Short mmCIF file of C-alpha atoms in Angstrom, two decimals:
data_model
loop_
_atom_site.label_atom_id
_atom_site.label_comp_id
_atom_site.label_asym_id
_atom_site.label_seq_id
_atom_site.Cartn_x
_atom_site.Cartn_y
_atom_site.Cartn_z
CA MET F 1 49.14 32.31 -22.84
CA ALA F 2 52.37 30.65 -24.03
CA THR F 3 55.69 32.12 -22.96
CA LEU F 4 57.98 32.64 -25.96
CA VAL F 5 60.96 34.21 -24.19
CA GLU F 6 61.88 33.60 -20.59
CA CYS F 7 64.92 35.24 -19.03
CA ASP F 8 65.60 34.53 -15.40
CA GLN F 9 68.35 36.24 -13.39
CA LEU F 10 70.57 36.75 -16.45
CA ARG F 11 74.11 37.80 -15.69
CA HIS F 12 76.94 38.66 -18.01
CA SER F 13 80.11 40.69 -17.86
CA TYR F 14 82.73 41.90 -20.32
CA ALA F 15 86.29 42.17 -19.01
CA GLY F 16 85.12 42.42 -15.42
CA LYS F 17 82.37 44.96 -16.14
CA GLN F 18 78.95 43.63 -15.15
CA VAL F 19 76.64 44.35 -18.11
CA LEU F 20 73.68 42.22 -17.04
CA ASP F 21 73.05 41.91 -13.35
CA GLY F 22 70.12 39.60 -12.66
CA LEU F 23 67.83 40.62 -15.53
CA SER F 24 64.49 38.79 -15.58
CA PHE F 25 61.55 39.19 -17.93
CA GLN F 26 59.06 37.17 -19.96
CA VAL F 27 57.59 37.67 -23.41
CA ARG F 28 54.23 36.01 -23.92
CA LYS F 29 52.61 35.12 -27.23
CA GLY F 30 51.03 38.06 -29.05
CA GLY F 31 51.73 41.76 -28.92
CA ILE F 32 54.65 44.07 -29.36
CA TYR F 33 57.20 44.18 -26.56
CA GLY F 34 59.78 46.91 -26.17
CA LEU F 35 63.07 46.34 -24.42
CA LEU F 36 64.14 49.89 -23.72
CA GLY F 37 67.10 51.46 -22.08
CA LYS F 38 69.73 54.07 -22.61
CA ASN F 39 73.00 53.30 -24.37
CA GLY F 40 74.95 50.77 -22.35
CA ALA F 41 71.90 49.57 -20.40
CA GLY F 42 72.40 45.99 -21.62
CA LYS F 43 69.89 45.76 -24.49
CA THR F 44 72.24 44.43 -27.15
CA THR F 45 73.87 41.99 -24.74
CA THR F 46 70.39 40.69 -23.91
CA ILE F 47 69.56 40.22 -27.60
CA ASN F 48 72.94 38.54 -28.18
CA ILE F 49 72.12 36.08 -25.42
CA LEU F 50 68.58 35.54 -26.73
CA MET F 51 69.93 34.67 -30.16
CA GLY F 52 72.67 32.38 -28.88
CA PHE F 53 75.54 34.68 -29.89
CA LEU F 54 76.60 34.83 -26.25
CA GLU F 55 76.34 32.32 -23.47
CA PRO F 56 75.29 34.07 -20.24
CA SER F 57 77.69 33.73 -17.36
CA GLY F 58 74.73 33.23 -15.03
CA GLY F 59 70.99 32.76 -15.03
CA ARG F 60 68.71 31.06 -17.53
CA CYS F 61 67.30 32.11 -20.87
CA ARG F 62 64.89 30.10 -23.01
CA VAL F 63 63.53 31.08 -26.41
CA LEU F 64 60.57 29.12 -27.79
CA GLY F 65 61.41 26.43 -25.24
CA ASP F 66 65.09 26.01 -26.21
CA PRO F 67 68.04 27.19 -24.10
CA SER F 68 69.11 30.35 -25.91
CA HIS F 69 72.70 29.22 -26.45
CA ARG F 70 71.53 25.94 -28.00
CA LEU F 71 68.75 27.00 -30.36
CA ARG F 72 67.89 24.18 -32.75
CA PRO F 73 67.58 24.96 -36.48
CA GLU F 74 63.83 24.23 -36.23
CA THR F 75 63.55 26.88 -33.52
CA ARG F 76 65.65 29.42 -35.43
CA ARG F 77 63.30 28.92 -38.37
CA LYS F 78 60.49 30.40 -36.23
CA ILE F 79 62.49 33.48 -35.25
CA GLY F 80 62.87 36.47 -37.54
CA LEU F 81 65.89 38.49 -36.51
CA LEU F 82 66.63 42.02 -37.65
CA HIS F 83 70.29 42.51 -36.83
CA GLU F 84 71.61 45.70 -35.30
CA GLY F 85 72.74 48.14 -37.99
CA PHE F 86 70.70 46.19 -40.61
CA THR F 87 73.58 43.78 -41.12
CA GLN F 88 72.97 41.79 -44.28
CA HIS F 89 74.89 40.29 -47.21
CA ASP F 90 75.97 43.44 -49.05
CA PHE F 91 77.32 41.57 -52.06
CA MET F 92 73.86 40.34 -53.04
CA THR F 93 71.24 42.22 -54.98
CA ILE F 94 67.72 42.70 -53.62
CA ALA F 95 66.44 39.88 -55.83
CA GLU F 96 69.30 37.55 -54.87
CA LEU F 97 68.67 38.10 -51.17
CA GLU F 98 65.02 37.16 -51.60
CA LYS F 99 65.94 34.08 -53.60
CA PHE F 100 68.58 33.05 -51.06
CA TYR F 101 66.43 33.36 -47.93
CA ARG F 102 63.32 31.73 -49.40
CA HIS F 103 65.15 28.38 -49.37
CA PHE F 104 65.26 28.32 -45.58
CA TYR F 105 61.71 29.23 -44.60
CA PRO F 106 58.81 26.95 -45.56
CA HIS F 107 56.18 29.66 -44.98
CA TRP F 108 58.07 32.23 -47.06
CA ARG F 109 55.75 34.91 -48.51
CA PRO F 110 57.50 36.59 -51.46
CA GLU F 111 54.65 39.08 -51.90
CA VAL F 112 55.26 40.52 -48.41
CA PHE F 113 58.86 41.22 -49.38
CA THR F 114 57.98 42.51 -52.84
CA GLN F 115 55.30 44.91 -51.56
CA LEU F 116 57.69 46.49 -49.13
CA VAL F 117 60.63 46.70 -51.53
CA GLN F 118 58.60 48.00 -54.48
CA LYS F 119 57.96 51.18 -52.51
CA LEU F 120 61.68 51.92 -52.64
CA GLN F 121 61.49 52.41 -56.40
CA VAL F 122 64.90 50.86 -56.96
CA PRO F 123 65.45 47.92 -59.30
CA ALA F 124 65.67 44.48 -57.73
CA SER F 125 69.02 44.10 -59.47
CA ARG F 126 70.53 46.78 -57.21
CA ARG F 127 73.13 45.54 -54.76
CA LEU F 128 72.42 46.09 -51.08
CA SER F 129 75.75 47.90 -50.71
CA ARG F 130 74.46 50.57 -53.13
CA LEU F 131 71.30 51.37 -51.16
CA SER F 132 70.93 54.17 -48.63
CA PHE F 133 70.65 53.20 -44.97
CA GLY F 134 66.91 53.85 -45.00
CA GLN F 135 66.36 51.75 -48.13
CA ARG F 136 68.50 49.03 -46.64
CA SER F 137 66.33 48.98 -43.52
CA GLN F 138 63.25 48.33 -45.66
CA VAL F 139 64.92 45.44 -47.49
CA CYS F 140 66.07 43.89 -44.21
CA LEU F 141 62.63 44.28 -42.65
CA GLY F 142 61.05 42.77 -45.78
CA LEU F 143 63.31 39.73 -45.49
CA VAL F 144 62.29 39.18 -41.87
CA MET F 145 58.58 39.75 -42.52
CA ALA F 146 58.48 37.37 -45.49
CA GLN F 147 59.59 34.54 -43.19
CA LEU F 148 56.26 34.74 -41.30
CA PRO F 149 58.08 34.09 -38.04
CA GLU F 150 56.37 33.25 -34.79
CA LEU F 151 58.69 35.61 -32.94
CA MET F 152 60.32 38.67 -34.46
CA ILE F 153 63.30 40.27 -32.75
CA LEU F 154 64.44 43.69 -33.89
CA ASP F 155 67.75 44.77 -32.43
CA ASP F 156 67.99 48.57 -32.27
CA TYR F 157 65.78 49.03 -35.32
CA SER F 158 66.07 52.83 -35.08
CA MET F 159 69.85 53.06 -35.38
CA GLY F 160 70.85 55.45 -38.15
CA LEU F 161 67.31 56.01 -39.43
CA ASP F 162 65.76 59.43 -39.86
CA ALA F 163 62.27 60.15 -38.49
CA GLY F 164 60.57 59.30 -41.80
CA TYR F 165 62.08 55.84 -42.15
CA ARG F 166 61.56 55.13 -38.45
CA ARG F 167 57.87 55.94 -38.80
CA LEU F 168 57.58 53.91 -42.00
CA LEU F 169 59.17 50.92 -40.35
CA LEU F 170 56.93 51.13 -37.31
CA ASP F 171 53.78 51.57 -39.40
CA TYR F 172 54.62 48.40 -41.34
CA LEU F 173 55.41 46.53 -38.17
CA HIS F 174 52.18 47.56 -36.53
CA ALA F 175 50.06 46.51 -39.50
CA TYR F 176 52.01 43.26 -39.87
CA ALA F 177 51.68 42.31 -36.19
CA GLN F 178 47.93 42.94 -36.35
CA GLU F 179 47.48 40.91 -39.53
CA HIS F 180 49.65 37.91 -38.64
CA GLY F 181 49.55 37.91 -34.83
CA THR F 182 53.34 37.85 -34.71
CA THR F 183 54.97 38.49 -31.36
CA ILE F 184 57.55 41.23 -31.69
CA LEU F 185 60.36 42.07 -29.30
CA LEU F 186 62.24 45.21 -30.20
CA THR F 187 64.98 47.24 -28.65
CA SER F 188 65.68 50.89 -29.16
CA HIS F 189 67.24 53.84 -27.45
CA VAL F 190 65.00 56.22 -29.44
CA VAL F 191 61.74 55.91 -27.57
CA GLN F 192 59.56 58.76 -28.81
CA ASP F 193 58.11 56.72 -31.70
CA LEU F 194 57.24 53.69 -29.63
CA GLU F 195 54.47 55.08 -27.49
CA ARG F 196 51.66 54.07 -29.84
CA LEU F 197 53.28 50.82 -30.96
CA MET F 198 54.17 48.88 -27.85
CA ASP F 199 51.76 46.70 -25.92
CA HIS F 200 54.26 46.06 -23.18
CA MET F 201 57.55 47.60 -22.19
CA PHE F 202 60.58 46.51 -20.22
CA ILE F 203 62.86 49.35 -19.19
CA ILE F 204 66.31 48.19 -18.22
CA GLN F 205 69.09 50.07 -16.55
CA ASN F 206 72.52 48.92 -15.44
CA GLY F 207 71.67 45.40 -16.54
CA ARG F 208 68.55 45.11 -14.39
CA LEU F 209 64.84 45.42 -15.03
CA LEU F 210 63.90 48.89 -13.84
CA TYR F 211 60.27 48.88 -14.86
CA SER F 212 57.80 46.62 -16.64
CA ALA F 213 54.26 47.61 -17.62
CA GLU F 214 51.44 47.22 -20.11
CA ARG F 215 50.79 50.13 -22.44
CA GLY F 216 48.85 52.88 -20.67
CA ARG F 217 49.74 51.65 -17.21
CA PHE F 218 52.96 53.64 -17.38
CA PHE F 219 51.17 56.95 -17.87
CA GLU F 220 48.45 56.14 -15.38
CA SER F 221 50.96 55.52 -12.66
CA PHE F 222 53.97 57.71 -13.50
CA ARG F 223 53.30 61.42 -13.04
CA GLN F 224 55.20 64.69 -12.81
CA TRP F 225 54.72 67.81 -10.65
CA ARG F 226 56.38 71.19 -10.61
CA PHE F 227 56.67 73.71 -7.79
CA GLN F 228 58.61 76.81 -6.81
CA ARG F 229 62.27 76.14 -6.22
CA SER F 230 63.62 76.89 -2.73
CA PRO F 231 66.77 76.16 -0.67
CA GLN F 232 64.86 73.25 0.89
CA SER F 233 63.83 71.80 -2.45
CA ASP F 234 67.42 72.04 -3.69
CA ARG F 235 68.34 69.53 -0.98
CA LEU F 236 65.79 66.96 -2.17
CA GLU F 237 67.10 63.59 -3.27
CA LYS F 238 65.58 60.51 -4.89
CA THR F 239 63.63 58.28 -2.50
CA ASP F 240 61.23 55.38 -2.83
CA VAL F 241 58.44 57.91 -3.36
CA LEU F 242 60.36 60.47 -5.45
CA THR F 243 61.56 58.59 -8.54
CA SER F 244 63.24 61.64 -10.00
CA VAL F 245 64.10 65.12 -8.72
CA GLU F 246 65.29 67.90 -10.99
CA HIS F 247 65.77 71.66 -10.69
CA ILE F 248 65.38 73.83 -13.76
CA GLY F 249 65.40 77.63 -13.47
CA LYS F 250 62.94 78.76 -10.81
CA HIS F 251 61.24 75.40 -10.49
CA SER F 252 61.82 72.02 -8.92
CA ILE F 253 60.32 69.04 -10.75
CA VAL F 254 59.56 65.66 -9.21
CA CYS F 255 58.22 62.42 -10.74
CA SER F 256 56.67 59.51 -8.89
CA PHE F 257 54.68 56.31 -9.23
CA HIS F 258 52.83 57.26 -6.04
CA ASP F 259 49.68 59.37 -5.86
CA GLU F 260 49.69 63.12 -5.43
CA ALA F 261 48.90 63.08 -1.71
CA GLN F 262 51.81 60.75 -0.93
CA VAL F 263 54.20 62.85 -3.01
CA ARG F 264 53.12 66.09 -1.33
CA GLN F 265 53.50 64.46 2.08
CA ALA F 266 57.01 63.23 1.21
CA LEU F 267 58.00 66.72 0.10
CA LEU F 268 56.51 68.44 3.11
CA GLN F 269 58.42 66.08 5.38
CA LYS F 270 61.57 67.50 3.76
CA ASP F 271 60.33 71.05 4.50
CA ALA F 272 59.83 71.87 0.84
CA ALA F 273 57.40 74.73 0.32
CA LEU F 274 54.99 73.63 -2.36
CA GLU F 275 54.19 77.03 -3.82
CA ASP F 276 52.87 77.19 -7.36
CA TRP F 277 52.25 73.40 -7.25
CA GLN F 278 50.96 71.95 -10.49
CA GLU F 279 50.94 68.67 -12.39
CA ILE F 280 52.80 68.69 -15.73
CA PRO F 281 51.60 66.18 -18.36
CA LEU F 282 54.32 63.73 -19.34
CA GLY F 283 55.19 62.67 -22.88
CA PHE F 284 56.60 59.18 -23.33
CA GLU F 285 60.14 60.36 -23.93
CA ASP F 286 60.01 62.69 -20.90
CA ALA F 287 58.69 59.89 -18.74
CA PHE F 288 61.40 57.53 -20.00
CA LEU F 289 64.15 60.06 -19.31
CA ASN F 290 62.78 60.95 -15.90
CA LEU F 291 62.74 57.29 -15.01
CA THR F 292 66.16 56.36 -16.35
CA GLY F 293 67.90 59.68 -15.77
CA LYS F 294 69.28 62.11 -18.31
CA TYR F 295 72.92 61.43 -17.58
CA MET H 1 59.52 17.08 -44.23
CA LYS H 2 62.85 17.38 -42.48
CA ASN H 3 64.61 16.05 -45.60
CA MET H 4 62.78 18.56 -47.76
CA HIS H 5 63.92 21.42 -45.50
CA ALA H 6 67.48 20.09 -45.58
CA THR H 7 67.48 19.84 -49.38
CA GLN H 8 66.13 23.37 -49.71
CA ALA H 9 68.70 24.66 -47.23
CA VAL H 10 71.54 23.01 -49.17
CA ARG H 11 70.21 24.65 -52.35
CA GLY H 12 70.13 27.99 -50.57
CA LEU H 13 73.69 27.66 -49.32
CA LEU H 14 74.92 26.55 -52.77
CA TYR H 15 73.11 29.49 -54.34
CA LYS H 16 74.95 31.92 -52.08
CA GLU H 17 78.30 30.28 -52.85
CA TRP H 18 77.49 30.49 -56.55
CA ILE H 19 76.90 34.24 -56.22
CA LYS H 20 80.23 34.67 -54.44
CA LEU H 21 82.25 32.47 -56.77
CA ARG H 22 80.66 32.89 -60.18
CA TYR H 23 83.13 35.57 -61.34
CA LEU H 24 85.91 35.73 -58.74
CA GLY H 25 86.17 31.93 -58.60
CA LEU H 26 87.33 31.95 -62.25
CA VAL H 27 90.46 33.99 -61.53
CA PRO H 28 92.63 30.98 -60.46
CA PHE H 29 91.49 29.06 -63.56
CA ALA H 30 92.45 31.97 -65.79
CA LEU H 31 95.89 32.05 -64.18
CA LEU H 32 96.14 28.28 -64.63
CA LEU H 33 95.54 28.66 -68.36
CA VAL H 34 98.27 31.30 -68.56
CA GLY H 35 100.66 29.08 -66.56
CA LEU H 36 100.00 26.02 -68.70
CA GLY H 37 100.49 28.07 -71.86
CA ASP H 38 103.80 29.34 -70.50
CA SER H 39 104.91 25.79 -69.64
CA PHE H 40 104.03 24.53 -73.13
CA TYR H 41 105.84 27.36 -74.91
CA ASP H 42 108.87 26.98 -72.63
CA MET H 43 109.32 23.31 -73.57
CA HIS H 44 108.27 23.84 -77.16
CA GLY H 45 110.62 26.80 -77.55
CA MET H 46 113.57 24.98 -76.03
CA LYS H 47 113.05 21.94 -78.24
CA SER H 48 112.44 23.98 -81.41
CA ALA H 49 115.39 26.29 -80.88
CA ASN H 50 118.04 23.89 -79.58
CA GLY H 51 116.63 20.40 -80.17
CA GLY H 52 115.44 17.65 -77.82
CA LEU H 53 118.90 17.12 -76.37
CA SER H 54 118.98 20.64 -75.00
CA LEU H 55 115.59 20.10 -73.29
CA TRP H 56 116.80 16.82 -71.73
CA ASN H 57 120.00 18.51 -70.62
CA ALA H 58 118.12 21.35 -68.93
CA VAL H 59 115.68 19.05 -67.16
CA ILE H 60 118.10 16.33 -66.02
CA PHE H 61 121.31 18.23 -65.25
CA ARG H 62 120.04 21.70 -64.39
CA SER H 63 116.74 20.65 -62.76
CA HIS H 64 114.98 23.15 -65.01
CA MET H 65 111.21 23.11 -64.41
CA PRO H 66 109.15 24.42 -67.31
CA PHE H 67 106.18 24.55 -64.95
CA GLU H 68 108.07 26.63 -62.34
CA PRO H 69 105.58 29.59 -62.60
CA MET H 70 102.92 27.20 -61.28
CA ARG H 71 104.75 26.79 -57.95
CA TYR H 72 102.63 29.40 -56.22
CA LEU H 73 99.41 28.96 -58.20
CA PRO H 74 97.70 26.42 -55.86
CA LEU H 75 98.84 28.48 -52.85
CA PHE H 76 97.43 31.68 -54.32
CA SER H 77 94.25 29.85 -55.38
CA GLY H 78 93.72 28.47 -51.87
CA VAL H 79 94.03 31.89 -50.28
CA TRP H 80 91.94 33.52 -53.01
CA LEU H 81 89.05 31.04 -52.90
CA ALA H 82 88.89 31.10 -49.09
CA ALA H 83 88.91 34.92 -49.13
CA VAL H 84 86.16 35.06 -51.78
CA GLN H 85 84.02 32.66 -49.76
CA PHE H 86 84.65 33.84 -46.22
CA VAL H 87 85.37 37.59 -46.32
CA PRO H 88 81.71 38.39 -47.15
CA GLU H 89 80.59 36.01 -44.36
CA CYS H 90 82.89 37.10 -41.59
CA PHE H 91 83.38 40.86 -41.68
CA ASN H 92 81.13 43.43 -40.00
CA ARG H 93 79.48 40.80 -37.79
CA ARG H 94 78.01 39.00 -40.79
CA LEU H 95 78.88 35.65 -39.26
CA ARG H 96 75.73 36.21 -37.19
CA LEU H 97 73.66 35.94 -40.35
CA PHE H 98 75.20 32.53 -40.90
CA PHE H 99 74.62 31.46 -37.29
CA HIS H 100 70.97 32.48 -37.43
CA LEU H 101 70.18 30.44 -40.55
CA PRO H 102 67.91 27.52 -39.64
CA VAL H 103 70.56 24.91 -40.49
CA ASN H 104 73.16 23.00 -38.54
CA GLU H 105 76.07 25.43 -38.69
CA HIS H 106 78.73 22.71 -38.81
CA LYS H 107 77.10 20.92 -41.74
CA ALA H 108 76.64 24.27 -43.49
CA LEU H 109 80.28 25.18 -42.87
CA PHE H 110 81.53 21.88 -44.28
CA LEU H 111 79.30 22.34 -47.32
CA ILE H 112 80.95 25.71 -47.95
CA LEU H 113 84.41 24.29 -47.29
CA GLY H 114 83.64 21.25 -49.44
CA LEU H 115 82.67 23.48 -52.32
CA GLY H 116 85.85 25.56 -52.00
CA ALA H 117 88.05 22.49 -51.59
CA GLY H 118 86.22 20.90 -54.54
CA LEU H 119 87.02 23.88 -56.76
CA LEU H 120 90.61 23.76 -55.60
CA SER H 121 90.70 20.01 -56.32
CA ALA H 122 89.40 20.68 -59.82
CA LEU H 123 92.09 23.29 -60.32
CA VAL H 124 94.98 21.12 -59.11
CA GLY H 125 93.52 18.13 -60.99
CA ILE H 126 93.53 20.09 -64.25
CA LEU H 127 96.98 21.43 -63.43
CA CYS H 128 98.52 17.98 -62.84
CA LEU H 129 96.74 16.33 -65.76
CA ALA H 130 97.45 19.10 -68.24
CA GLN H 131 101.07 19.42 -67.14
CA ALA H 132 101.55 15.66 -67.46
CA CYS H 133 100.09 15.84 -70.99
CA ILE H 134 102.34 18.77 -71.94
CA THR H 135 105.42 17.02 -70.54
CA SER H 136 104.58 13.78 -72.34
CA LEU H 137 104.42 15.69 -75.63
CA PHE H 138 108.13 16.37 -75.37
CA MET H 139 109.48 13.72 -72.99
CA PRO H 140 108.78 10.09 -72.01
CA ALA H 141 106.01 9.01 -69.62
CA GLU H 142 108.45 8.72 -66.67
CA ALA H 143 109.14 12.45 -66.90
CA ALA H 144 105.41 13.20 -66.98
CA ARG H 145 104.96 11.07 -63.85
CA LEU H 146 107.80 12.90 -62.15
CA SER H 147 106.30 16.27 -62.99
CA ILE H 148 103.07 15.25 -61.24
CA LEU H 149 105.03 14.13 -58.16
CA THR H 150 106.81 17.50 -58.18
CA LEU H 151 103.55 19.40 -58.44
CA ALA H 152 101.88 17.36 -55.64
CA PRO H 153 103.46 19.21 -52.64
CA TRP H 154 102.63 22.56 -54.22
CA CYS H 155 99.03 21.42 -54.66
CA LEU H 156 98.86 20.24 -51.05
CA ALA H 157 100.16 23.66 -49.97
CA GLY H 158 97.10 25.12 -51.71
CA PHE H 159 94.74 23.08 -49.49
CA ILE H 160 96.58 24.07 -46.30
CA ALA H 161 96.53 27.72 -47.44
CA TYR H 162 92.78 27.44 -48.12
CA ALA H 163 92.03 25.96 -44.68
CA ALA H 164 94.36 28.38 -42.88
CA THR H 165 92.81 31.41 -44.60
CA ALA H 166 89.29 30.22 -43.73
CA LEU H 167 90.40 29.67 -40.15
CA ILE H 168 91.97 33.13 -39.89
CA LEU H 169 88.83 34.77 -41.27
CA ILE H 170 86.42 32.90 -38.99
CA GLU H 171 88.57 33.35 -35.90
CA THR H 172 87.57 36.27 -33.68
CA SER H 173 90.67 36.54 -31.49
CA PRO H 174 93.52 38.58 -33.05
CA VAL H 175 96.15 36.55 -31.16
CA ARG H 176 94.76 33.26 -32.42
CA ARG H 177 94.60 34.72 -35.93
CA LEU H 178 98.31 35.43 -35.73
CA TRP H 179 98.95 31.92 -34.49
CA HIS H 180 96.95 30.32 -37.34
CA GLY H 181 98.70 32.58 -39.83
CA GLY H 182 102.15 31.73 -38.49
CA ALA H 183 101.54 27.99 -38.36
CA GLY H 184 99.98 28.00 -41.83
CA THR H 185 102.94 29.91 -43.26
CA VAL H 186 105.44 27.39 -41.84
CA PHE H 187 103.71 24.38 -43.45
CA VAL H 188 102.96 26.10 -46.73
CA LEU H 189 106.53 27.40 -47.15
CA ALA H 190 107.93 23.97 -46.33
CA LEU H 191 105.88 22.53 -49.18
CA VAL H 192 106.37 25.18 -51.87
CA ASP H 193 110.04 25.85 -51.16
CA ALA H 194 111.06 22.34 -52.18
CA ARG H 195 113.75 22.50 -54.89
CA GLY H 196 114.29 19.89 -57.57
CA TYR H 197 112.07 17.19 -59.00
CA GLY H 198 110.15 14.90 -56.66
CA SER H 199 110.96 16.66 -53.37
CA HIS H 200 108.80 15.81 -50.31
CA ILE H 201 107.43 12.64 -51.92
CA ASP H 202 108.08 10.57 -48.81
CA GLY H 203 106.57 13.19 -46.49
CA LEU H 204 103.45 13.79 -48.55
CA PRO H 205 101.12 11.50 -46.51
CA TRP H 206 102.11 13.38 -43.35
CA PHE H 207 101.50 16.72 -44.97
CA GLY H 208 98.15 15.36 -46.20
CA LEU H 209 97.28 14.46 -42.61
CA ILE H 210 98.23 17.98 -41.50
CA ALA H 211 95.96 19.47 -44.18
CA ALA H 212 93.06 17.29 -42.92
CA LEU H 213 93.72 18.48 -39.36
CA TRP H 214 93.55 22.10 -40.49
CA PHE H 215 90.10 21.44 -41.93
CA ALA H 216 88.95 19.64 -38.77
CA THR H 217 90.06 22.58 -36.61
CA ILE H 218 87.75 25.02 -38.41
CA SER H 219 84.70 23.43 -36.79
CA ASN H 220 86.02 24.16 -33.29
CA VAL H 221 86.86 27.73 -34.21
CA LEU H 222 83.32 28.18 -35.53
CA ASP H 223 81.94 27.05 -32.16
CA ARG H 224 84.14 29.51 -30.34
CA ALA H 225 83.21 32.32 -32.72
CA LYS H 226 79.53 31.60 -32.10
CA ARG H 227 79.76 31.51 -28.32
CA GLY H 228 81.76 34.67 -28.14
CA SER H 229 80.62 36.70 -31.13
CA SER H 230 79.79 40.10 -29.75
#
């Protein structure tokens, strides 16, 4: 399977602060990839490097075979980019935006744009600056979809959107990816909607890849247990086996990628009494937060 | 195929410039009409009220310029056209939209600049031609020629102002913006502050060269903006 995006040991810093610290990942053709992380994890810097808006201070990044900081126009034509905050030309109307962008993309599909925008029930003569944030997101997504890109990159698609518009956007994306086989790489710090959508996820933290897995593998391998809190359990710290340790009320909660027997053994070695031991099912957001930390 | 893409891309870029300029781009031309009307009525009024001798007297001995209100018109037009073209491109990270278009960004930039400079050329062309015609209605051809030579540095100031404004808007570093603004102001003031007929005629080729350098610099600034736009 062809590799569309290849980042190898990416490094970048702003004013002495290391934002990316050896980040490596690959996006292969087909499927929806999520680049997830909390605020400040390095997601936007990664996208900026991918799109050639920043030259990394170290490492290598190739997009559709081109070095990311020297993307040729032919390569850019194959990449649909949804900019963070739905940045677009505000001075144009919906119709003018469609007419403008169609000149640059030979496979432009006006009906894809029209179908999406018609649902907004606003006239095509309305300026983008006069649309709500949610409506604007639909127009911007329509412009990217109509390009029929080989690779679609959505930078923090969820920013500023309420739950309804987030769901709408993801439903369209899902259907579109299935119909056209487009590879999608998206970033978001709102993860609860992504569980059903993503085929593969990269979780980054402090500029490094923390975890990478296919859909389903995350839940198979990452589990959570709860037991009675005690002075011994209060002294527990994160280890290779215990990915997260938390104490809430009368309970201590641990998460791990290891199996139950290994976790119990690790806890017993620390003299923790495992009274009232039980496994707690993990939702995607809980799992994400337990992995990356709440603070 | 490549040529077809390029032609389509040029059409797309021209379409966007048309949207930006279709109304706001007319403002300098409207001011030009007002200025030319003022110049005509100034000369016409002076000649009608006090006779041709009075007009000659004012022009030759008092260096009176009937087209004086046009001194700052090319300068204003340069700043205005650059702002109309580049403010919507450069603010709120919109330069990224430009950088992501599947076109060579330098060629696209020079197309935009060429269009703006072309409009400015049309404006100063009409200004010089119309003013020469107005002058020749009341005075001999030599005076018309001299009025064009007087207008020329003001027109050149318009091109430097256009390039400097574009440069300031594309630039991402505040310090460099200040530098471009300061340097642009020095050259522009030197050109528009000239008093009397035919000032700066000898230095015009040098100022022309400076204007060309301002335009050439924009390409480098665009590169820097792209590499560091965050």
